[in-house]
Amino acid sequence: MPAIPISKQFNFPVSSANPIFFLGVDAGGSKTDALITDQAGTVLGSGRSGCGNHQLGAEAAARNIEAAVNQALHSAGLTKDAIAFAFFGLAGADRPADYSILRPLIAKLGFARWQIECDTMIALRAASRFPYGVVLICGTGINCAARSVSGTEIQIGGLGELYGDFGGGQSLANDGFRAVIRAWDGREAPTELTGIFLQTLNYPDVETMRDDFLDHNYQNVPLTVVPPLLRLAAEGDPAARAIACRQGKELALSAQTAIRRSNLQNEDFDVVLAGSVVVKGPDAYLRDIIAEEVTALAPLAKIVKLTAPPVIGAVLRAMDEAGTAVNPAVLESLKNVTL
Amino acid sequence: MPAIPISKQFNFPVSSANPIFFLGVDAGGSKTDALITDQAGTVLGSGRSGCGNHQLGAEAAARNIEAAVNQALHSAGLTKDAIAFAFFGLAGADRPADYSILRPLIAKLGFARWQIECDTMIALRAASRFPYGVVLICGTGINCAARSVSGTEIQIGGLGELYGDFGGGQSLANDGFRAVIRAWDGREAPTELTGIFLQTLNYPDVETMRDDFLDHNYQNVPLTVVPPLLRLAAEGDPAARAIACRQGKELALSAQTAIRRSNLQNEDFDVVLAGSVVVKGPDAYLRDIIAEEVTALAPLAKIVKLTAPPVIGAVLRAMDEAGTAVNPAVLESLKNVTL
């Protein structure tokens, strides 16, 4: 028996006579966003800083989270005690060991009511019609999480390549580079990736590109090659397609695993796609693979793209935790937020 | 028209009236070996030190190469001017940029006559019946090189994962670890690798193993898991077999590329397997894949394993360069060297 969509649960106007304020934070590997709204979803202030993933440096993460929060409070003209609920979606909130670092780190900020969750869960909340569902992140790295109908949350992967992950933008960029080298030295057939990489990275030929990387000991290929790689995959270049296909099937496998373990096979639910590769890139080829493999297991599942900033999911979770109704007008207002 | 095997080219006794001394050096990523023999292949002295690959630190490599050489000279009771020819097989001697670092580094040692080549070429010389052929290295990483009948040498890969390589012991160990994690979280089917990894790495369960790696930020899995992984592959465990099969096919692809680019398809020649994974491990499964794919392209090719220390190839190359005959007795003597 499917639950009522969140957007249909409440259908009354929000009173602005007694404004209530919510803080949402989305702390990721490349940036941290903080957003303050009232109960109508009207934005009052926002802040942005750098990496907020404690796994990449706990001190820097604490500093960046605090900076984004203070900037949002300042621009809203509010103090911490005015915030009814503060919700933190944190990349790197994976295991109990992470929470034992993160809880004191967030407690120090001094909010009366607050909660932490993995950033996957705010992405789910930001775009899913239901409280349950699956979220697939494909940004610099990958991650997957699900919430079952009864509210149990699980995470599949998201801890890095050694722990079984494959993919994300950096992996796609490096795999494209590898394909260009292998085509050049004869291990693989020629590929149109060669022209695209030389043009995007500004080298006259493959040997010069390879030597420049070796001479400078570059470890990663710039992510600017990812959109043209995905475009070539859609156009049918075999090498580009092999890379994109492996990525799509890997994301689909994570989603299938999450669906099975959360018993969502027979539910009507959303699989939320988030992260720069699936949101900003030419993502049709990846999305088609994911849709095909996911619906083979869960025929009622819908693939939806999170186009709004994920931090709105943290604001929505703050409203949920405070017991504040989220009606369609609030959702609509938040989904149009640009940061 | 195949050439006469090296072992058949000379067939006269070596005179020991006027002993001539040769120095061979094999500088690799984990250790550097130096070996001094006379023209009969009798060992007079040897030395061993640490990493001799300048790409992993030029100063340490210079220090280690010099230490191994001096130890060999000391134990032989010889000075540098007694060495007729010194031959250096150096891991990391890949490109002109490497040679411009390595030539002055080796020149400083003060030998009258010396030469540098990539360590792949001494492995080829140590085990091939002919001066031409293919060598496949599968140690910590992988490499492949070939010499054509006319003497042209090429290298396929060997520069690392970003430059198109796949495999080697570290890669196999990490891929096995990934398979255990993926079986545990439900992304893949159960595998017997799980029991083998927990036993070999001494953990009670997968979660404890994963958490210990995360908590200590371990980047690499100990190489002790590689032999049992290859054994499980031979026994038919699907996850172990997928990893070993990919490794075997990748080595075969490198060999095929080298064969095509060196025009060896119709020759009688050896494909020399060297490196700890294919020499020390239970390597039958890998070797069968390589043999099948290589002989499909080059029906007369023979797969041979380099079981002697590769440094004997450097001694043989020193003899070649000095114009000293290498007869079967010399070869036999060197092939029985243990270090």
XYZ file of C-alpha atoms in Angstrom:
678
model
C 0.000 0.000 0.000
C 1.884 3.126 -1.159
C 2.001 6.119 1.184
C 0.541 9.485 0.273
C 3.095 11.679 -1.530
C 4.631 14.315 0.738
C 3.371 17.032 -1.577
C -0.218 15.859 -1.044
C -0.059 15.413 2.726
C -0.686 19.039 3.656
C -2.784 21.497 1.787
C -3.319 24.600 3.856
C -1.806 28.084 3.550
C 1.210 28.914 5.707
C 0.673 31.742 8.145
C 3.436 34.330 8.187
C 2.141 36.017 11.330
C 4.615 34.069 13.487
C 7.598 33.336 11.286
C 9.642 30.244 12.140
C 13.191 29.945 10.835
C 15.000 26.852 9.591
C 18.640 26.264 8.758
C 19.753 23.644 6.278
C 23.400 22.749 5.625
C 24.821 20.656 2.780
C 28.494 19.925 3.448
C 30.233 18.189 0.547
C 33.719 17.410 -0.663
C 34.074 20.522 -2.794
C 31.766 23.036 -1.077
C 29.477 23.670 1.891
C 26.122 25.440 1.480
C 23.971 26.860 4.279
C 20.426 28.130 3.696
C 17.920 29.824 6.032
C 14.221 30.052 5.172
C 10.965 30.660 6.986
C 8.119 28.124 7.086
C 6.862 29.381 3.691
C 10.163 28.416 2.076
C 11.149 32.046 1.557
C 14.925 32.390 1.534
C 16.238 34.772 4.199
C 19.946 34.110 3.976
C 22.611 31.817 2.587
C 26.308 31.069 2.982
C 28.909 29.127 1.058
C 32.371 27.887 1.968
C 34.804 25.095 1.065
C 35.089 21.367 1.786
C 32.865 20.233 4.664
C 33.743 16.515 4.567
C 35.589 15.713 7.806
C 37.168 12.647 6.175
C 39.214 15.067 4.069
C 40.286 17.067 7.157
C 38.203 17.495 10.318
C 39.532 20.940 11.289
C 38.962 22.442 7.848
C 35.485 20.875 7.697
C 34.545 22.337 11.101
C 35.839 25.755 10.037
C 34.002 25.648 6.696
C 30.690 24.471 8.161
C 30.831 27.212 10.791
C 31.734 29.834 8.163
C 28.822 28.896 5.884
C 26.408 28.873 8.847
C 27.592 32.250 10.170
C 27.408 33.806 6.718
C 23.823 32.570 6.320
C 22.852 33.888 9.773
C 24.490 37.236 9.072
C 22.808 37.683 5.696
C 19.445 36.724 7.260
C 20.013 39.152 10.125
C 19.338 36.345 12.613
C 21.088 34.843 15.616
C 21.367 31.135 16.373
C 18.600 31.194 18.988
C 16.123 32.290 16.290
C 16.597 29.000 14.410
C 13.781 26.549 15.224
C 15.711 23.608 13.806
C 19.109 23.196 12.118
C 19.618 20.184 9.869
C 23.057 19.112 8.623
C 23.502 16.867 5.588
C 27.155 15.877 5.788
C 29.276 14.040 3.250
C 31.399 11.606 5.252
C 28.665 10.839 7.824
C 28.948 7.172 6.910
C 29.676 5.096 10.023
C 29.282 5.344 13.829
C 32.985 6.326 13.919
C 32.134 9.355 11.753
C 29.196 10.382 13.929
C 31.348 10.280 17.056
C 33.529 12.933 15.391
C 30.677 14.892 13.818
C 28.278 15.138 16.786
C 30.620 17.179 19.043
C 31.734 19.182 16.003
C 28.145 20.270 15.238
C 27.112 20.537 18.918
C 29.782 23.260 19.339
C 27.865 25.475 16.910
C 25.342 26.037 19.710
C 21.947 25.403 18.111
C 19.144 24.374 20.493
C 17.681 21.735 18.160
C 19.704 20.098 15.429
C 20.328 16.822 13.642
C 22.968 15.252 11.397
C 22.512 12.851 8.519
C 24.513 11.682 5.545
C 24.224 14.116 2.624
C 22.553 11.384 0.562
C 19.428 11.705 2.718
C 18.957 15.425 2.082
C 19.272 14.777 -1.657
C 16.520 12.145 -1.332
C 14.312 14.563 0.637
C 14.929 17.354 -1.889
C 13.560 15.492 -4.900
C 11.561 12.400 -3.867
C 7.752 12.401 -3.824
C 7.837 10.098 -0.792
C 9.838 9.906 2.445
C 11.179 6.553 1.231
C 13.104 5.859 -1.958
C 16.600 5.615 -3.387
C 19.217 8.260 -4.098
C 22.150 7.846 -6.469
C 24.959 10.382 -6.280
C 27.408 10.692 -9.165
C 29.553 13.759 -8.581
C 33.316 13.642 -8.124
C 32.757 10.174 -6.589
C 29.652 8.012 -6.233
C 27.299 7.078 -3.417
C 23.935 5.380 -3.020
C 21.447 5.270 -0.158
C 17.865 4.268 0.458
C 15.127 4.673 3.023
C 12.573 1.887 3.312
C 8.831 2.451 3.759
C 9.274 1.755 7.477
C 12.073 4.339 7.685
C 15.183 2.140 7.800
C 18.106 3.818 6.067
C 20.992 2.029 4.363
C 24.017 3.146 2.406
C 25.564 1.190 -0.476
C 29.182 2.127 -1.118
C 30.270 5.739 -1.122
C 33.498 4.998 0.757
C 35.836 5.039 -2.227
C 37.353 2.745 -4.818
C 39.155 0.424 -2.383
C 35.799 -0.199 -0.684
C 34.148 -1.369 -3.867
C 33.005 1.821 -5.580
C 33.476 2.495 -9.243
C 32.959 5.799 -10.936
C 32.189 9.441 -10.461
C 33.529 12.287 -12.549
C 37.182 11.812 -11.608
C 37.047 8.150 -12.490
C 35.362 8.874 -15.845
C 37.954 11.544 -16.680
C 40.868 9.241 -15.801
C 39.341 6.278 -17.653
C 38.919 8.432 -20.754
C 42.583 9.432 -20.498
C 43.565 5.757 -20.183
C 41.519 4.913 -23.283
C 43.334 7.626 -25.269
C 46.743 6.265 -24.191
C 45.729 2.673 -24.982
C 44.447 3.646 -28.431
C 47.697 5.504 -29.087
C 50.023 2.635 -28.078
C 47.969 0.036 -29.954
C 46.370 -1.802 -27.038
C 42.936 -0.581 -28.174
C 41.322 0.582 -31.408
C 41.365 4.306 -32.306
C 38.707 6.384 -30.530
C 37.200 9.825 -31.039
C 38.075 10.460 -27.397
C 41.589 11.254 -28.625
C 40.560 14.407 -30.488
C 38.239 15.492 -27.671
C 40.904 15.076 -24.977
C 43.644 16.827 -26.969
C 41.300 19.721 -27.720
C 39.864 20.054 -24.202
C 43.236 19.702 -22.459
C 45.079 21.723 -25.134
C 47.805 19.364 -26.331
C 49.036 18.926 -29.940
C 49.340 15.118 -29.714
C 49.000 12.161 -27.334
C 52.715 11.729 -26.669
C 53.051 15.381 -25.612
C 49.999 15.004 -23.362
C 51.337 11.807 -21.782
C 54.809 13.279 -21.266
C 53.399 16.457 -19.735
C 51.373 14.416 -17.245
C 54.394 12.242 -16.411
C 56.782 15.196 -16.147
C 54.452 17.051 -13.757
C 53.316 13.901 -11.959
C 49.668 14.884 -12.474
C 47.472 12.336 -10.710
C 44.079 13.391 -12.037
C 42.644 14.471 -15.365
C 40.641 17.755 -15.352
C 36.894 17.130 -15.039
C 36.188 19.325 -18.080
C 36.603 16.208 -20.244
C 33.562 14.489 -18.679
C 30.724 16.241 -20.574
C 32.329 15.665 -24.018
C 33.068 12.044 -23.014
C 29.383 11.480 -22.182
C 28.378 13.205 -25.412
C 30.641 10.870 -27.432
C 29.146 7.886 -25.588
C 25.650 8.980 -26.614
C 26.890 9.380 -30.200
C 28.196 5.813 -30.205
C 32.008 5.991 -29.947
C 32.833 2.473 -28.655
C 35.556 3.495 -26.169
C 33.490 6.344 -24.684
C 30.454 4.093 -24.606
C 32.328 1.324 -22.759
C 33.315 3.797 -20.021
C 29.861 5.381 -19.716
C 28.126 2.010 -19.894
C 30.224 0.640 -17.027
C 29.354 3.757 -15.012
C 25.639 3.458 -15.764
C 25.537 -0.245 -14.921
C 27.459 0.361 -11.700
C 25.020 3.074 -10.583
C 22.125 0.778 -11.539
C 23.684 -2.090 -9.555
C 23.966 0.120 -6.462
C 20.328 1.174 -6.887
C 19.190 -2.439 -7.369
C 21.088 -3.521 -4.253
C 19.506 -0.686 -2.253
C 16.031 -1.541 -3.603
C 16.368 -5.228 -2.703
C 17.758 -4.564 0.748
C 14.990 -1.994 1.425
C 12.190 -4.173 -0.011
C 11.099 -1.488 -2.456
C 10.675 -3.829 -5.462
C 6.886 -3.508 -5.558
C 6.525 0.109 -4.397
C 5.845 3.301 -6.312
C 8.925 5.378 -5.408
C 11.560 7.708 -6.824
C 15.202 7.026 -7.631
C 16.760 10.460 -7.224
C 19.816 11.210 -9.359
C 22.110 13.847 -7.894
C 25.674 15.059 -8.394
C 27.323 17.037 -11.173
C 27.841 14.139 -13.623
C 24.177 13.127 -13.789
C 22.748 16.621 -13.277
C 24.973 18.937 -15.328
C 26.438 16.552 -17.896
C 24.788 15.260 -21.056
C 23.341 12.469 -18.943
C 20.761 10.829 -21.248
C 22.958 7.805 -21.970
C 23.625 7.110 -18.271
C 20.021 7.786 -17.279
C 18.650 5.372 -19.894
C 20.858 2.537 -18.607
C 19.881 3.252 -14.997
C 16.160 3.479 -15.872
C 16.212 0.219 -17.819
C 17.988 -1.799 -15.138
C 16.119 -0.277 -12.193
C 12.642 -0.764 -13.676
C 13.531 -4.372 -14.548
C 13.687 -4.951 -10.777
C 11.149 -2.354 -9.573
C 8.603 -1.635 -12.340
C 6.936 1.286 -10.516
C 10.192 3.139 -9.781
C 10.606 6.570 -11.377
C 13.971 8.152 -12.161
C 14.015 11.827 -11.152
C 16.837 14.316 -11.367
C 17.653 16.641 -8.473
C 18.119 19.961 -10.228
C 17.632 22.211 -7.171
C 20.546 22.731 -4.752
C 20.628 19.703 -2.382
C 20.693 22.075 0.602
C 16.926 22.596 0.173
C 16.591 18.967 1.287
C 18.304 19.908 4.552
C 15.827 22.778 5.042
C 12.928 20.383 4.357
C 14.351 17.887 6.872
C 14.621 20.708 9.428
C 10.918 21.471 8.851
C 10.057 17.749 9.152
C 11.943 17.419 12.436
C 10.323 20.566 13.836
C 6.894 19.151 12.958
C 6.240 21.972 10.502
C 3.951 21.235 7.563
C 5.509 21.260 4.082
C 2.778 22.091 1.576
C 3.132 22.258 -2.240
C 3.711 26.026 -2.205
C 6.661 25.589 0.191
C 8.108 22.832 -1.992
C 7.669 24.933 -5.121
C 9.344 27.910 -3.492
C 12.335 25.839 -2.372
C 12.734 24.018 -5.685
C 13.237 27.367 -7.398
C 16.051 28.403 -5.068
C 19.291 29.157 -6.893
C 22.554 29.555 -5.013
C 63.677 -17.166 -41.360
C 64.230 -17.710 -37.624
C 67.634 -16.869 -36.136
C 69.817 -19.457 -34.431
C 69.023 -19.709 -30.698
C 71.569 -17.890 -28.534
C 72.337 -21.123 -26.733
C 73.379 -22.736 -30.035
C 75.485 -19.869 -31.363
C 78.655 -20.694 -29.455
C 79.889 -24.082 -28.527
C 83.464 -23.882 -27.317
C 84.928 -24.088 -23.816
C 85.626 -20.850 -21.962
C 89.251 -20.279 -21.054
C 89.821 -19.210 -17.461
C 93.455 -18.308 -18.067
C 92.584 -14.617 -18.497
C 89.482 -14.018 -16.425
C 87.196 -11.188 -17.564
C 84.717 -9.714 -15.098
C 81.181 -8.524 -15.759
C 78.782 -6.570 -13.588
C 75.027 -6.830 -13.983
C 72.540 -4.661 -12.073
C 68.781 -5.126 -11.788
C 67.227 -2.060 -10.157
C 63.527 -2.462 -9.389
C 60.821 -0.815 -7.341
C 61.315 -2.975 -4.271
C 64.988 -4.002 -4.497
C 68.240 -3.590 -6.405
C 70.488 -6.573 -7.178
C 74.090 -6.410 -8.399
C 75.983 -9.492 -9.601
C 79.607 -9.967 -10.713
C 80.716 -13.039 -12.666
C 83.599 -14.061 -14.868
C 83.196 -15.102 -18.505
C 82.338 -18.666 -17.404
C 79.324 -17.383 -15.485
C 80.930 -18.147 -12.136
C 79.597 -15.817 -9.463
C 82.321 -13.778 -7.740
C 80.218 -11.337 -5.761
C 76.767 -9.910 -5.260
C 75.022 -7.018 -3.537
C 71.475 -6.113 -2.666
C 69.830 -2.862 -1.598
C 66.444 -1.102 -1.744
C 64.399 0.655 -4.418
C 66.425 1.549 -7.505
C 63.610 3.132 -9.547
C 64.433 6.827 -9.910
C 60.745 7.615 -10.577
C 60.111 6.770 -6.919
C 62.950 9.063 -5.757
C 66.116 9.793 -7.743
C 68.430 10.342 -4.758
C 67.416 7.125 -3.012
C 67.722 5.202 -6.295
C 71.243 6.563 -6.895
C 72.245 5.676 -3.325
C 70.774 2.161 -3.571
C 72.298 1.372 -6.969
C 75.715 2.520 -5.733
C 75.342 0.509 -2.515
C 74.462 -2.719 -4.346
C 77.342 -2.205 -6.804
C 79.887 -1.476 -4.054
C 78.744 -4.465 -2.031
C 79.150 -6.723 -5.080
C 82.626 -5.308 -5.816
C 83.671 -5.706 -2.189
C 82.466 -9.287 -1.926
C 84.221 -10.107 -5.238
C 87.410 -8.418 -4.024
C 87.491 -6.308 -7.195
C 87.737 -2.629 -8.045
C 85.704 -0.848 -10.717
C 88.560 -0.822 -13.234
C 88.539 -4.643 -13.221
C 85.013 -4.724 -14.681
C 85.106 -5.267 -18.456
C 81.505 -4.167 -18.865
C 78.758 -3.024 -16.483
C 75.156 -3.401 -17.600
C 72.256 -1.733 -15.778
C 68.671 -2.922 -16.161
C 66.674 -0.118 -14.581
C 62.977 0.007 -13.756
C 61.832 3.492 -14.725
C 64.111 3.742 -17.791
C 61.038 4.346 -19.925
C 61.397 7.593 -21.866
C 64.174 9.941 -23.098
C 63.353 12.135 -20.060
C 64.270 9.182 -17.811
C 67.539 8.507 -19.628
C 68.598 12.128 -19.272
C 68.354 11.612 -15.498
C 69.770 8.087 -15.466
C 72.824 8.553 -17.721
C 74.642 11.070 -15.467
C 73.520 9.074 -12.415
C 75.186 5.889 -13.713
C 78.157 7.726 -15.296
C 79.097 8.976 -11.800
C 79.743 5.378 -10.718
C 82.939 5.548 -12.787
C 82.906 2.394 -14.917
C 84.909 2.545 -18.156
C 82.312 0.713 -20.252
C 78.649 0.586 -19.290
C 75.134 0.684 -20.668
C 71.591 1.282 -19.399
C 68.373 -0.354 -20.516
C 64.885 -0.803 -19.167
C 64.697 -3.744 -16.745
C 62.284 -5.490 -19.118
C 65.155 -6.106 -21.551
C 67.348 -7.927 -19.026
C 64.384 -10.164 -18.157
C 64.017 -10.965 -21.873
C 67.748 -11.712 -22.175
C 67.684 -13.887 -19.046
C 65.103 -16.364 -20.326
C 64.570 -16.052 -24.091
C 66.147 -18.502 -26.544
C 66.565 -15.651 -29.034
C 67.707 -12.016 -28.879
C 64.211 -11.032 -30.019
C 60.929 -11.825 -28.299
C 58.425 -10.482 -25.797
C 58.627 -10.036 -22.045
C 55.632 -9.673 -19.731
C 56.261 -8.446 -16.198
C 53.617 -8.971 -13.535
C 55.118 -8.041 -10.180
C 53.807 -5.236 -7.989
C 52.758 -3.535 -11.257
C 52.850 -4.679 -14.881
C 55.004 -3.962 -17.904
C 55.529 -5.383 -21.373
C 58.300 -4.959 -23.918
C 59.504 -6.572 -27.110
C 62.524 -6.673 -29.370
C 61.943 -7.332 -33.052
C 64.118 -9.615 -35.190
C 65.868 -6.509 -36.537
C 66.552 -5.286 -32.984
C 63.935 -2.547 -32.567
C 62.719 -2.350 -28.978
C 59.289 -1.155 -27.872
C 57.523 -0.883 -24.541
C 53.773 -1.329 -24.058
C 52.506 0.321 -20.887
C 54.409 -0.023 -17.641
C 53.835 3.610 -16.669
C 50.983 3.031 -14.220
C 47.220 2.848 -14.080
C 46.544 6.409 -15.298
C 48.595 5.594 -18.406
C 46.446 2.619 -19.306
C 47.887 -0.246 -17.277
C 45.783 -2.718 -15.375
C 47.049 -5.186 -12.865
C 50.036 -6.416 -10.947
C 50.005 -7.826 -7.443
C 48.823 -4.647 -5.727
C 45.932 -4.299 -8.111
C 44.929 -7.960 -7.656
C 45.081 -7.629 -3.861
C 42.971 -4.453 -3.880
C 40.471 -5.887 -6.373
C 40.054 -8.967 -4.180
C 39.389 -6.694 -1.200
C 36.806 -4.767 -3.250
C 35.094 -8.034 -4.203
C 34.843 -9.029 -0.524
C 33.274 -5.666 0.375
C 30.847 -5.843 -2.560
C 29.777 -9.376 -1.640
C 29.248 -8.253 1.955
C 27.085 -5.207 1.113
C 25.024 -7.123 -1.444
C 26.350 -5.581 -4.655
C 27.810 -8.961 -5.651
C 27.139 -12.622 -4.891
C 28.960 -14.297 -1.970
C 32.536 -15.386 -2.752
C 35.056 -17.704 -1.150
C 37.454 -14.764 -1.257
C 35.763 -13.568 1.932
C 37.035 -16.449 4.061
C 40.492 -16.292 2.472
C 40.867 -12.553 3.066
C 39.612 -12.676 6.663
C 41.978 -15.560 7.421
C 45.026 -14.113 5.651
C 44.552 -10.592 7.034
C 43.407 -11.849 10.461
C 39.988 -10.247 10.923
C 36.884 -11.860 12.501
C 34.428 -10.401 9.963
C 34.175 -8.103 6.939
C 32.819 -5.091 8.808
C 35.736 -5.184 11.267
C 38.171 -5.473 8.355
C 36.564 -2.583 6.482
C 36.441 -0.380 9.577
C 40.064 -1.133 10.448
C 41.157 -0.117 6.947
C 39.043 3.058 7.099
C 40.171 3.947 10.627
C 43.855 3.579 9.703
C 43.410 5.012 6.208
C 45.210 1.993 4.722
C 45.571 2.537 0.983
C 46.782 -0.903 -0.052
C 45.934 -4.492 0.804
C 48.896 -6.733 1.818
C 50.206 -8.770 -1.121
C 49.967 -12.004 0.894
C 46.386 -12.359 -0.363
C 47.500 -12.737 -3.999
C 48.570 -16.422 -4.008
C 45.329 -17.630 -2.331
C 43.319 -15.403 -4.701
C 44.981 -17.046 -7.719
C 44.432 -20.472 -6.168
C 40.699 -19.745 -5.736
C 40.551 -18.562 -9.356
C 42.018 -21.868 -10.519
C 39.476 -23.692 -8.350
C 36.629 -21.815 -10.017
C 35.364 -19.214 -7.520
C 33.568 -16.756 -9.853
C 34.726 -13.537 -8.149
C 38.372 -14.661 -7.929
C 38.193 -15.925 -11.488
C 36.809 -12.611 -12.791
C 39.778 -10.763 -11.261
C 42.408 -13.252 -12.465
C 40.793 -13.532 -15.891
C 40.890 -9.759 -16.386
C 44.572 -9.813 -15.367
C 45.397 -12.674 -17.728
C 43.581 -11.081 -20.660
C 45.259 -7.741 -19.985
C 48.728 -9.330 -19.987
C 47.797 -11.222 -23.163
C 46.575 -7.987 -24.786
C 49.884 -6.271 -24.001
C 51.773 -9.237 -25.462
C 49.579 -9.276 -28.591
C 50.109 -5.543 -29.085
C 53.879 -5.984 -28.716
C 53.872 -8.942 -31.134
C 51.920 -7.038 -33.788
C 54.000 -3.890 -33.479
C 57.234 -5.963 -33.649
C 56.033 -8.154 -36.544
C 56.646 -11.360 -34.606
C 53.367 -13.072 -35.607
C 55.056 -15.692 -37.786
C 58.291 -16.157 -35.817
C 59.410 -18.862 -33.427
C 60.088 -16.818 -30.269
C 59.622 -16.771 -26.500
C 57.176 -14.776 -24.405
C 59.035 -14.464 -21.107
C 56.905 -14.192 -17.967
C 58.629 -12.428 -15.083
C 57.646 -10.808 -11.800
C 56.479 -12.256 -8.501
C 52.819 -12.811 -9.460
C 53.544 -15.022 -12.472
C 56.726 -16.593 -11.080
C 56.001 -17.255 -7.403
C 52.200 -17.424 -7.364
C 50.010 -20.345 -8.367
C 50.145 -18.997 -11.902
C 48.637 -21.816 -14.003
C 45.315 -20.020 -14.503
C 46.972 -16.789 -15.694
C 49.513 -18.638 -17.834
C 46.817 -20.669 -19.615
C 44.907 -17.509 -20.587
C 48.092 -15.819 -21.813
C 49.182 -18.919 -23.766
C 45.802 -19.317 -25.441
C 45.490 -15.694 -26.537
C 49.131 -15.286 -27.563
C 49.277 -18.445 -29.684
C 46.013 -17.445 -31.394
C 47.997 -14.520 -32.854
C 51.487 -16.077 -33.012
C 51.200 -19.887 -33.294
C 54.956 -20.529 -32.861
C 55.304 -18.421 -29.691
C 56.343 -20.271 -26.529
C 55.493 -19.091 -23.014
C 58.511 -19.405 -20.706
C 58.841 -18.434 -17.078
C 61.879 -16.539 -15.797
C 62.705 -18.424 -12.625
C 66.322 -17.247 -12.272
C 67.030 -13.800 -10.769
C 66.550 -11.210 -13.577
C 69.982 -9.748 -12.773
C 71.578 -12.648 -14.686
C 70.081 -11.036 -17.802
C 72.096 -7.900 -17.021
C 75.281 -9.999 -16.729
C 74.474 -11.674 -20.074
C 73.893 -8.268 -21.689
C 77.255 -7.109 -20.297
C 78.891 -10.150 -21.952
C 77.043 -9.425 -25.228
C 78.155 -5.789 -25.233
C 81.757 -6.762 -24.477
C 81.682 -9.203 -27.405
C 82.187 -12.176 -25.091
C 80.752 -15.510 -26.189
C 77.889 -16.952 -24.120
C 77.924 -20.720 -24.528
C 75.426 -23.217 -23.025
C 77.653 -23.897 -20.002
C 77.716 -20.168 -19.147
C 73.931 -19.971 -19.507
C 73.459 -23.056 -17.357
C 75.746 -21.680 -14.674
C 73.902 -18.353 -14.557
C 70.431 -19.900 -14.585
C 71.279 -21.729 -11.382
C 72.303 -18.566 -9.551
C 70.307 -17.953 -6.394
C 70.436 -14.623 -4.603
